[in-house]
mmCIF file of N, CA and C in Angstrom:
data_model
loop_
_atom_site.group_PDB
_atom_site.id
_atom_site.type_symbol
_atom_site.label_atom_id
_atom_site.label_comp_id
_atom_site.label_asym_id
_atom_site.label_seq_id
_atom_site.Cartn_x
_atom_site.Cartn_y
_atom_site.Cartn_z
ATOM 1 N N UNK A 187 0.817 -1.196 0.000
ATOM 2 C CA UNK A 187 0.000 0.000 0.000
ATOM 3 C C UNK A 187 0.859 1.257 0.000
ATOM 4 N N UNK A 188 1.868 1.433 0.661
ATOM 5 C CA UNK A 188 2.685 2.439 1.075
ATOM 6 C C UNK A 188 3.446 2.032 0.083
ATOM 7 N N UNK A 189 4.099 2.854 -1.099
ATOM 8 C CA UNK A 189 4.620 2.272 -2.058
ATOM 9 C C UNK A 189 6.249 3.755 -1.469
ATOM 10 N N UNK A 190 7.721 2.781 -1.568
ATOM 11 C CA UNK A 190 8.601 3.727 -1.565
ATOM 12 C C UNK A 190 8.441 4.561 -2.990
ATOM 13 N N UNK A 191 8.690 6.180 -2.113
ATOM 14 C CA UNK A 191 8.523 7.291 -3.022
ATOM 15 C C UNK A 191 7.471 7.721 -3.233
ATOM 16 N N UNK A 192 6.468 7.377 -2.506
ATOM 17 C CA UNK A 192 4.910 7.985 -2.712
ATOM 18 C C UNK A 192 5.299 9.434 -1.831
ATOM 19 N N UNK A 193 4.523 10.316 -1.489
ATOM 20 C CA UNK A 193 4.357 11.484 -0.283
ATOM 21 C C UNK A 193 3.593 10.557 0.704
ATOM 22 N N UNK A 194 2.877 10.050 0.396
ATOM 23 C CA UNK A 194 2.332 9.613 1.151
ATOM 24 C C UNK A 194 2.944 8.263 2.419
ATOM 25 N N UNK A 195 3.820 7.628 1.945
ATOM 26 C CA UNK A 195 4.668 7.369 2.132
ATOM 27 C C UNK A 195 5.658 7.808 3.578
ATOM 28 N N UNK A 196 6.085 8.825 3.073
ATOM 29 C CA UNK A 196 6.867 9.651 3.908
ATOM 30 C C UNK A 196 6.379 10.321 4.823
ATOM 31 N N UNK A 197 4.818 10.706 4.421
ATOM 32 C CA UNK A 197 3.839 11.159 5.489
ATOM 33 C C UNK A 197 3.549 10.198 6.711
ATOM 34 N N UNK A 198 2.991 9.445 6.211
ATOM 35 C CA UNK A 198 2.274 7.975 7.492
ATOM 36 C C UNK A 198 3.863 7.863 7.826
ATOM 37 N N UNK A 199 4.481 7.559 7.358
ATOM 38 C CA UNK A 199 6.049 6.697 8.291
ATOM 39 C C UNK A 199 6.952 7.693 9.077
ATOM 40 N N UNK A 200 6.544 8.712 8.605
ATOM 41 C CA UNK A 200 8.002 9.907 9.134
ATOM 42 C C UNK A 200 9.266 9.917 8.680
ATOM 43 N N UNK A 201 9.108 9.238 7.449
ATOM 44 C CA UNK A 201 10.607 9.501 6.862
ATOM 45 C C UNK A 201 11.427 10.349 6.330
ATOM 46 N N UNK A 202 12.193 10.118 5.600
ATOM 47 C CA UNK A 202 13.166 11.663 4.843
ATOM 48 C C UNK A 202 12.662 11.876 3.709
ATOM 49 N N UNK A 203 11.812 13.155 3.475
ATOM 50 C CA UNK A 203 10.976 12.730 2.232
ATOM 51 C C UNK A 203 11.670 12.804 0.713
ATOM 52 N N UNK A 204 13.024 12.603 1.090
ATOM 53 C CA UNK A 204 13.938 13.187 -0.195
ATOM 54 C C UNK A 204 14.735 10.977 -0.501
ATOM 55 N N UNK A 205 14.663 10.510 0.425
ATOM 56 C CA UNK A 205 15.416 9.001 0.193
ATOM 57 C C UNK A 205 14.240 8.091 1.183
ATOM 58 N N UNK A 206 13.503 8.693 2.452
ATOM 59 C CA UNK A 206 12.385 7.581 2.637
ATOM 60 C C UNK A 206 13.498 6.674 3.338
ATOM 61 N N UNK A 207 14.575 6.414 3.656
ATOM 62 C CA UNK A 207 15.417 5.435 4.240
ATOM 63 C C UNK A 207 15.325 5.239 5.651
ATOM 64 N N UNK A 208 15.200 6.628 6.450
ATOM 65 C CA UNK A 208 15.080 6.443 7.859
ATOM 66 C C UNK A 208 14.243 7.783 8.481
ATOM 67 N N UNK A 209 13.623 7.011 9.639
ATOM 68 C CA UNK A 209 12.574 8.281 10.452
ATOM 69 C C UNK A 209 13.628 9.694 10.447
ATOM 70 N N UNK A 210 12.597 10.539 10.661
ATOM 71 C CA UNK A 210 13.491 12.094 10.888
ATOM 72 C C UNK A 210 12.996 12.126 12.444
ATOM 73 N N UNK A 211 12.571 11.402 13.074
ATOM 74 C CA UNK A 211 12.579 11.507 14.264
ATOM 75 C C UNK A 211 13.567 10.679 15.447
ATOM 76 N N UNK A 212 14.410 11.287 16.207
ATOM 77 C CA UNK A 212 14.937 10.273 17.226
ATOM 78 C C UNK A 212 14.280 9.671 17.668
ATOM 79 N N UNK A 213 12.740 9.981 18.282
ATOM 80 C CA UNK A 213 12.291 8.663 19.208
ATOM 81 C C UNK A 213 10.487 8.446 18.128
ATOM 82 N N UNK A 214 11.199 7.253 17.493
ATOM 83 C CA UNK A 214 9.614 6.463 17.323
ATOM 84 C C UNK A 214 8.086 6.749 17.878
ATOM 85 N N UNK A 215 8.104 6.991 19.235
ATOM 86 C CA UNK A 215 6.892 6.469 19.430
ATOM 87 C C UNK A 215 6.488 7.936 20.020
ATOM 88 N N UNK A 216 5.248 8.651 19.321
ATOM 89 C CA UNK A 216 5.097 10.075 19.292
ATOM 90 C C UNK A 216 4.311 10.163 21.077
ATOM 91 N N UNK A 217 4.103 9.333 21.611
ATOM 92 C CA UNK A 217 3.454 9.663 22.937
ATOM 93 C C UNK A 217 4.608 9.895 24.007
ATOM 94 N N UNK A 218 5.772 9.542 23.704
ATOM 95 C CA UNK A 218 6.838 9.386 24.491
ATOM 96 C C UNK A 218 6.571 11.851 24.879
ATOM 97 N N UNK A 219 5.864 11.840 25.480
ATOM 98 C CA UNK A 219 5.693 13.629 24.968
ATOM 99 C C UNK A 219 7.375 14.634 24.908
ATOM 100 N N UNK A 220 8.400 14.203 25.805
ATOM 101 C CA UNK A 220 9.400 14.918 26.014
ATOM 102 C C UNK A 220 10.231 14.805 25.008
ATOM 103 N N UNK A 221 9.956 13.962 23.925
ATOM 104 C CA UNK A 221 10.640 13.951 22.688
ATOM 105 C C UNK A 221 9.895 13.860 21.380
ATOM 106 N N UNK A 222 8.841 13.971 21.833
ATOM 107 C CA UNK A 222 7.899 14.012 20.447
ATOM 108 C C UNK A 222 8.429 15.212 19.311
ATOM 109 N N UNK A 223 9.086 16.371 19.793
ATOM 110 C CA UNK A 223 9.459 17.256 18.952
ATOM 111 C C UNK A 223 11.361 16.986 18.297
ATOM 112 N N UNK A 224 11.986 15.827 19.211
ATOM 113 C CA UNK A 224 13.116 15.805 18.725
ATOM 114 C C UNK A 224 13.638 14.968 17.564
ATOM 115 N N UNK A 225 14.006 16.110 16.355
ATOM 116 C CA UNK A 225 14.109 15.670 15.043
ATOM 117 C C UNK A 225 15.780 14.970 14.978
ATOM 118 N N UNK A 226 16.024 14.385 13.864
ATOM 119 C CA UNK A 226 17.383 14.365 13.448
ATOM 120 C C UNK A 226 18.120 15.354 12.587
ATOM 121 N N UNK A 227 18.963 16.308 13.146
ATOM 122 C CA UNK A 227 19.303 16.971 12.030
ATOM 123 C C UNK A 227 19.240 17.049 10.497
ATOM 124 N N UNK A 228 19.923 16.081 10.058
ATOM 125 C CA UNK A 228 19.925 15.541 8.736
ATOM 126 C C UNK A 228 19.758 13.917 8.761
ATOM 127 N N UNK A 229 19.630 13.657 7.575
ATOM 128 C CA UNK A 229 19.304 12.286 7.305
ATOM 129 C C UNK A 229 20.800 11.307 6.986
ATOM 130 N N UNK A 230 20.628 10.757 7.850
ATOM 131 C CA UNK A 230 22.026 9.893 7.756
ATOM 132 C C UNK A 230 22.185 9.351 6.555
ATOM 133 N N UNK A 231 21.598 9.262 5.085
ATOM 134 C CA UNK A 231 21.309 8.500 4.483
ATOM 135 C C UNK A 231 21.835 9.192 3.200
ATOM 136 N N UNK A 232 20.961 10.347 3.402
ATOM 137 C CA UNK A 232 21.133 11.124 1.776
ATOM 138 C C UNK A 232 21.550 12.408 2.432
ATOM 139 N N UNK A 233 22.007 12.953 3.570
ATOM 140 C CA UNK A 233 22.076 13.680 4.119
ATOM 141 C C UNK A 233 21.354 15.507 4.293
ATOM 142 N N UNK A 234 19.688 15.192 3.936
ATOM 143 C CA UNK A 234 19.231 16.124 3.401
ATOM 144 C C UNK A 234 19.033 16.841 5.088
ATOM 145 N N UNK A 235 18.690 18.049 5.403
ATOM 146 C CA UNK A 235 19.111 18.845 6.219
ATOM 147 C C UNK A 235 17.306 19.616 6.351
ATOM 148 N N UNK A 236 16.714 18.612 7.554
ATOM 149 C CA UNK A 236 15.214 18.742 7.830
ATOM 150 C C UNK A 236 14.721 20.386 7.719
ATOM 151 N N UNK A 237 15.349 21.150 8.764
ATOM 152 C CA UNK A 237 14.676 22.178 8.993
ATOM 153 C C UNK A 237 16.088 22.931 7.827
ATOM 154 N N UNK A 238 15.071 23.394 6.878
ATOM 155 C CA UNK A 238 15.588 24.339 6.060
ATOM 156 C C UNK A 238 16.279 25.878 6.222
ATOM 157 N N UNK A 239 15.272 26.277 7.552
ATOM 158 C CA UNK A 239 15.583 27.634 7.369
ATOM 159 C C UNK A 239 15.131 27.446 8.657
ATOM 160 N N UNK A 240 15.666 28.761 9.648
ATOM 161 C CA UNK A 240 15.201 28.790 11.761
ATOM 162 C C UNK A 240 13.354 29.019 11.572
ATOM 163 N N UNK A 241 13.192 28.428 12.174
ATOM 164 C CA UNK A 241 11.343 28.058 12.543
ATOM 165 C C UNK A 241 10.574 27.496 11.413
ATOM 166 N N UNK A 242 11.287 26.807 10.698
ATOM 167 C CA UNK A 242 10.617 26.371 9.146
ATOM 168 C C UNK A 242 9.483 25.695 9.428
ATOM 169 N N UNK A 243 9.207 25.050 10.522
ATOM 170 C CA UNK A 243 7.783 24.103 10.962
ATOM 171 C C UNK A 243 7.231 24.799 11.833
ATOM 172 N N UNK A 244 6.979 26.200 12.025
ATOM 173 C CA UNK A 244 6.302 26.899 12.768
ATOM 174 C C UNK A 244 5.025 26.782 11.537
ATOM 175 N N UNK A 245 5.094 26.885 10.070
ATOM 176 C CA UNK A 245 4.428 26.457 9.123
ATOM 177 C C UNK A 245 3.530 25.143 9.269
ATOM 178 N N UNK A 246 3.870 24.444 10.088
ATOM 179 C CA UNK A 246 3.120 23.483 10.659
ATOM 180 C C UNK A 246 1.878 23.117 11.991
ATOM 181 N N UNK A 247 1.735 24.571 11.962
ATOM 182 C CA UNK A 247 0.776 24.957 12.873
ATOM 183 C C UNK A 247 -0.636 24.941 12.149
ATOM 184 N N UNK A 248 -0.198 25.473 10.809
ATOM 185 C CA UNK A 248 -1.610 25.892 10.112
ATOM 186 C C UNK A 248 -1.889 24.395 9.399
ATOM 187 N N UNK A 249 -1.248 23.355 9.336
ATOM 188 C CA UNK A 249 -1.129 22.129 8.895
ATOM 189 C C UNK A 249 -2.247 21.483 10.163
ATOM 190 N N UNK A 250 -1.337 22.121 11.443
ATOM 191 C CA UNK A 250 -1.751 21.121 12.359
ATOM 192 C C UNK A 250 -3.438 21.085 12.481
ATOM 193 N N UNK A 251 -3.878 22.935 12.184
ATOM 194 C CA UNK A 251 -5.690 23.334 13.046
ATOM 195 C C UNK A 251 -6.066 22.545 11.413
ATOM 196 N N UNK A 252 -5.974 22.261 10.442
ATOM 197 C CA UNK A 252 -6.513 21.336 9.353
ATOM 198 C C UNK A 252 -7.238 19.802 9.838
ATOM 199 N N UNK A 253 -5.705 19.292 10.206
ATOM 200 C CA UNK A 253 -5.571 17.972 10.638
ATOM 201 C C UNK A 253 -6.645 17.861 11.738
ATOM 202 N N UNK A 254 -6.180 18.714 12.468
ATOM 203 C CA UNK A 254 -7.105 18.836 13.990
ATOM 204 C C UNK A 254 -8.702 18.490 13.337
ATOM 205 N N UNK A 255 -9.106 19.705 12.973
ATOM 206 C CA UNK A 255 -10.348 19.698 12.162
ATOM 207 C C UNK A 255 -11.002 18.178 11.547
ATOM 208 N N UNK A 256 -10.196 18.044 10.608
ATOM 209 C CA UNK A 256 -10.574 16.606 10.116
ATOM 210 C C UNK A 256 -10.946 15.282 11.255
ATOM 211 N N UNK A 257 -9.781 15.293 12.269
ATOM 212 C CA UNK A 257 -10.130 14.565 13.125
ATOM 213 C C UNK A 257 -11.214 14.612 14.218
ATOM 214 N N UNK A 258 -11.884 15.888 14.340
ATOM 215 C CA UNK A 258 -12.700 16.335 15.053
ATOM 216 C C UNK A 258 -13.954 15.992 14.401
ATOM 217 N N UNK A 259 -13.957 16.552 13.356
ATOM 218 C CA UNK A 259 -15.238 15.846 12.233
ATOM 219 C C UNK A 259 -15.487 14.386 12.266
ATOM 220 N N UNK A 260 -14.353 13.825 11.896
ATOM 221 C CA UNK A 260 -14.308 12.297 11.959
ATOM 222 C C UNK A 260 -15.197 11.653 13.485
ATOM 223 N N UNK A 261 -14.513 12.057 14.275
ATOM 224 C CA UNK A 261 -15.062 11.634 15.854
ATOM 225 C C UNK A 261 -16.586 11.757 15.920
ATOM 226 N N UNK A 262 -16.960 13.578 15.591
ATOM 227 C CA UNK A 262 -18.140 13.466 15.506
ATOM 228 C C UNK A 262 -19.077 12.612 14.633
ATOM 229 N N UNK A 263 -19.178 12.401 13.463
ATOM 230 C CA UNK A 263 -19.081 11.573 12.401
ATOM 231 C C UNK A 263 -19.923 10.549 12.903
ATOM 232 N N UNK A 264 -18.602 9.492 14.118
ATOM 233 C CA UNK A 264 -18.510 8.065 14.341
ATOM 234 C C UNK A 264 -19.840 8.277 15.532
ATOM 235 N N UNK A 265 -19.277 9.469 16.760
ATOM 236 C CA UNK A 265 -19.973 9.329 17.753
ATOM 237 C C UNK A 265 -21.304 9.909 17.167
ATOM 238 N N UNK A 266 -21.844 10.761 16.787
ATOM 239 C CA UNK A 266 -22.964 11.304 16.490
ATOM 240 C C UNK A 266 -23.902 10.455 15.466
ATOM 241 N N UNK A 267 -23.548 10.137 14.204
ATOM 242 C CA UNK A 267 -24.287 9.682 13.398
ATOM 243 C C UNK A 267 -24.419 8.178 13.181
ATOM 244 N N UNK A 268 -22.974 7.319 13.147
ATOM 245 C CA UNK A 268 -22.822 5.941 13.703
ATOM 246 C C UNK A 268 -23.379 5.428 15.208
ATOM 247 N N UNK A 269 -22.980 5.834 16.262
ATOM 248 C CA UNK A 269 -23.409 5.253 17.389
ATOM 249 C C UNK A 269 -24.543 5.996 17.694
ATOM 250 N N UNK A 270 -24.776 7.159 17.315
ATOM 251 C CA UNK A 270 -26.126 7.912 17.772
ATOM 252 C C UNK A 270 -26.033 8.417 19.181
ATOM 253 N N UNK A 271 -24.555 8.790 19.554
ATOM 254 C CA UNK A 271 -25.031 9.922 20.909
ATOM 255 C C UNK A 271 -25.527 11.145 20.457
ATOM 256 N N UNK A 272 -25.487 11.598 21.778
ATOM 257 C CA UNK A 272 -26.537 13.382 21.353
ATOM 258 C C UNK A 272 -24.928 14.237 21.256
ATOM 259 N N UNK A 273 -25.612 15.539 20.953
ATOM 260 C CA UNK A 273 -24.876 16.601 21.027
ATOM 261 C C UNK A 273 -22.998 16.466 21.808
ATOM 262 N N UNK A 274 -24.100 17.202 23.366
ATOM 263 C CA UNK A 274 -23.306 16.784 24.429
ATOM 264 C C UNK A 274 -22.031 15.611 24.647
ATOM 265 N N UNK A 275 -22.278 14.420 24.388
ATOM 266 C CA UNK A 275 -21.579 13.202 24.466
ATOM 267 C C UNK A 275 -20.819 13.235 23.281
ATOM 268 N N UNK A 276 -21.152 13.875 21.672
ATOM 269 C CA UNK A 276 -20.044 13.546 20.695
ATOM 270 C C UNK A 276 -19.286 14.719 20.936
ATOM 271 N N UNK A 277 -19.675 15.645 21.628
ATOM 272 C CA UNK A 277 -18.587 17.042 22.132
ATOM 273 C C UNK A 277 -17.173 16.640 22.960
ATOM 274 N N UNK A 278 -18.071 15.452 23.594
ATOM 275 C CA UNK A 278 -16.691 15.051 24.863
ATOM 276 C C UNK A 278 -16.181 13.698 23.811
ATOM 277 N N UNK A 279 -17.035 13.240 23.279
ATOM 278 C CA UNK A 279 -15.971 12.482 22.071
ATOM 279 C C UNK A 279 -14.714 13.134 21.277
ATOM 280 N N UNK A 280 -15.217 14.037 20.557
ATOM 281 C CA UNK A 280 -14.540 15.453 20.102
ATOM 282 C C UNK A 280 -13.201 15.762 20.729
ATOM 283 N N UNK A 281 -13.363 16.216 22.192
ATOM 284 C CA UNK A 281 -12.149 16.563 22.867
ATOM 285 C C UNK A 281 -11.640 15.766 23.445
ATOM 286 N N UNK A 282 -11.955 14.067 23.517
ATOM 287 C CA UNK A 282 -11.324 12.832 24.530
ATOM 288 C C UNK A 282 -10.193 12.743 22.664
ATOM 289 N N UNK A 283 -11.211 12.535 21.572
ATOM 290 C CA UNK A 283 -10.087 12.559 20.416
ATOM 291 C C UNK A 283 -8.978 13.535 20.592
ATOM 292 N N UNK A 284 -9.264 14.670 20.204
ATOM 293 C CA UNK A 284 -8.148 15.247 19.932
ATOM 294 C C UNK A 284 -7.033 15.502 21.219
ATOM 295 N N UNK A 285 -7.466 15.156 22.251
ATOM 296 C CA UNK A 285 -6.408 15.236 23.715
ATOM 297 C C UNK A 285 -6.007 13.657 23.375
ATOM 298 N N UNK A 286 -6.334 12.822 22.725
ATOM 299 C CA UNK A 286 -5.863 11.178 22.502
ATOM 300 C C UNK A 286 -4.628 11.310 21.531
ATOM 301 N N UNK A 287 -5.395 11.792 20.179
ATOM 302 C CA UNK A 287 -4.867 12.048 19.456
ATOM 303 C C UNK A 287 -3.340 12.878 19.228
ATOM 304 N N UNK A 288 -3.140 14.405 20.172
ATOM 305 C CA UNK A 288 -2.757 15.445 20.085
ATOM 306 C C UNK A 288 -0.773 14.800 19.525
ATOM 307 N N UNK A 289 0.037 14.250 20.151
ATOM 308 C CA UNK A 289 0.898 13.709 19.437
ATOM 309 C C UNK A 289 1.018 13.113 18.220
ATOM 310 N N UNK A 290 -0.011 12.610 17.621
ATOM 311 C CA UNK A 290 -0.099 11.894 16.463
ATOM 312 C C UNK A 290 -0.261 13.055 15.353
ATOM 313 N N UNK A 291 -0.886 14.275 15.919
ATOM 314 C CA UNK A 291 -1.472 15.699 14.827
ATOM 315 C C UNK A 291 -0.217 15.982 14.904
ATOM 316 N N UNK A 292 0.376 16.272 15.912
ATOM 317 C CA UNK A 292 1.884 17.276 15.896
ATOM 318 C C UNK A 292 2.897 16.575 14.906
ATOM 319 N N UNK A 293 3.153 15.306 15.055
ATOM 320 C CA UNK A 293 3.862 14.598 14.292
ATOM 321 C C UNK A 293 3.305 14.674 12.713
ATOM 322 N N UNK A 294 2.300 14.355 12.261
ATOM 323 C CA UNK A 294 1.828 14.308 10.870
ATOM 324 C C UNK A 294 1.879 15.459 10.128
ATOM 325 N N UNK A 295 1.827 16.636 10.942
ATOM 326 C CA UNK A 295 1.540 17.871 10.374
ATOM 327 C C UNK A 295 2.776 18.597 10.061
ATOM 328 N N UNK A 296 3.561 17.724 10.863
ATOM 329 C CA UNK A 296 5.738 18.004 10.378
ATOM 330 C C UNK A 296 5.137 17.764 9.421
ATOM 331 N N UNK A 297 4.992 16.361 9.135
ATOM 332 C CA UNK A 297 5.159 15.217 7.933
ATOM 333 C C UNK A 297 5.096 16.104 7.161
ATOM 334 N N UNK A 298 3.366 16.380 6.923
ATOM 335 C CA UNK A 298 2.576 16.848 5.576
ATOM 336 C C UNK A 298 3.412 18.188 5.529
ATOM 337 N N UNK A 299 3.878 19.277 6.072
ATOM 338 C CA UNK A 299 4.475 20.421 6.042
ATOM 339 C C UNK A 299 6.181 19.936 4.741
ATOM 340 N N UNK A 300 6.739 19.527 5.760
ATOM 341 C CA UNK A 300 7.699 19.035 5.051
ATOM 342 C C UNK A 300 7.999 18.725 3.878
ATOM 343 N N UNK A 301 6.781 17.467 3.350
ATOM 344 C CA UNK A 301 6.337 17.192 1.827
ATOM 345 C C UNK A 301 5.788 17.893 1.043
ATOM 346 N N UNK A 302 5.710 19.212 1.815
ATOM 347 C CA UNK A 302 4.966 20.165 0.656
ATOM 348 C C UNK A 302 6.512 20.828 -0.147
ATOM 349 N N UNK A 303 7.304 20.743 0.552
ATOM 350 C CA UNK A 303 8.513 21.599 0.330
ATOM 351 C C UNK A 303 9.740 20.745 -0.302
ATOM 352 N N UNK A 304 9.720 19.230 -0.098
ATOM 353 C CA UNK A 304 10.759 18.399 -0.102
ATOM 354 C C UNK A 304 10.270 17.206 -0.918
ATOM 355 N N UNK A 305 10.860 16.778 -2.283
ATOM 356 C CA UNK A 305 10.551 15.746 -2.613
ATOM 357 C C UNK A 305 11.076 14.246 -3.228
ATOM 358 N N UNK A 306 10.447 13.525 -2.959
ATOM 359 C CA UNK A 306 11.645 11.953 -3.430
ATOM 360 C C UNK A 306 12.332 12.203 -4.691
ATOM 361 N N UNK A 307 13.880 11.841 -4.275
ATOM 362 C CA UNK A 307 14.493 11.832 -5.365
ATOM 363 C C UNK A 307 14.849 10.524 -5.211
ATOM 364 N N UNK A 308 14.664 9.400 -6.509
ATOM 365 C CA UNK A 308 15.267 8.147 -6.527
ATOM 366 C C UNK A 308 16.763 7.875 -7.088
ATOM 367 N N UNK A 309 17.425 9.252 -7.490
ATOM 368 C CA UNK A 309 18.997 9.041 -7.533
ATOM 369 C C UNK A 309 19.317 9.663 -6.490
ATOM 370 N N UNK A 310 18.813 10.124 -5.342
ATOM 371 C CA UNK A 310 19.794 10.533 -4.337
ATOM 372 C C UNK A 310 21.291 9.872 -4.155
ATOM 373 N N UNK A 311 21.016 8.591 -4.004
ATOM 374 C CA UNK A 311 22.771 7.933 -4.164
ATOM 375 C C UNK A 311 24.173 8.423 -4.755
ATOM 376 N N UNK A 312 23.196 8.794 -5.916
ATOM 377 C CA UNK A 312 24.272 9.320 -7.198
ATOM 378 C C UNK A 312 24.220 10.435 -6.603
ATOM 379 N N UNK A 313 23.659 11.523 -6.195
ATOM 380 C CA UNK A 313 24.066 13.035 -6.145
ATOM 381 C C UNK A 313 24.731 13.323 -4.800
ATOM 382 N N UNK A 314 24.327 12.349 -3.857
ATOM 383 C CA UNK A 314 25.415 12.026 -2.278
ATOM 384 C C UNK A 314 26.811 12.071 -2.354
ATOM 385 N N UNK A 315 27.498 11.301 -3.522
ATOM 386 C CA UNK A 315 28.708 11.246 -3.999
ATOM 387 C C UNK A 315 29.711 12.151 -4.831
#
């Protein structure tokens, strides 16, 4: 499904969206919260150099209230129209999501930020050298 070199790709996994070889994150698992923001400089791989320019993913804020959104819809969606709570109850669905969620938005919204700006090259090898 995840095909190497898709965006999409590089989005769901957190990879380098220029070689896809390894996470741009030191720690895997985005709930860990005290490192959820710690990137790898560059990519050990193809050595592309994450943050482009000082606050380049401050751009990832307006990524993030998107994402947020979608997932908020979604919740309501499931709780409101699928299970049939009222109002009230898909509201606290709403905010039990996105306080569940809130590491998983911060992380994706690098992603998608990133891939707007950075894209797979399949000779990286050759231009490393």
């Amino acid at each position: 499904m995840l095909k190497k070199g898709s965006k999409l790709n590089s989005i769901l996994t957190g990879s380098c969206p220029k070689c896809q070889e390894e996470s741009m994150y030191k720690e895997k698992n985005p709930y860990k919260m005290g490192k959820v923001f710690d990137m790898h400089e560059t990519c050990s791989h193809c050595g592309t150099r994450y943050q482009m320019e000082p606050s380049f993913f401050y751009g990832a804020m307006y990524v993030s209230y998107g994402v947020s959104i979608a997932f908020a819809v979604a919740a309501f969606i499931i709780s409101n129209v699928f299970i049939g709570l009222g109002l009230i109850h898909s509201f606290i669905a709403i905010v039990a999501t996105l306080i569940f969620t809130f590491p998983i938005i911060l992380r994706l919204s690098r992603n998608i930020w990133i891939n707007m700006f950075m894209h797979y090259d399949k000779n990286w090898k050759e231009q490393k050298h």
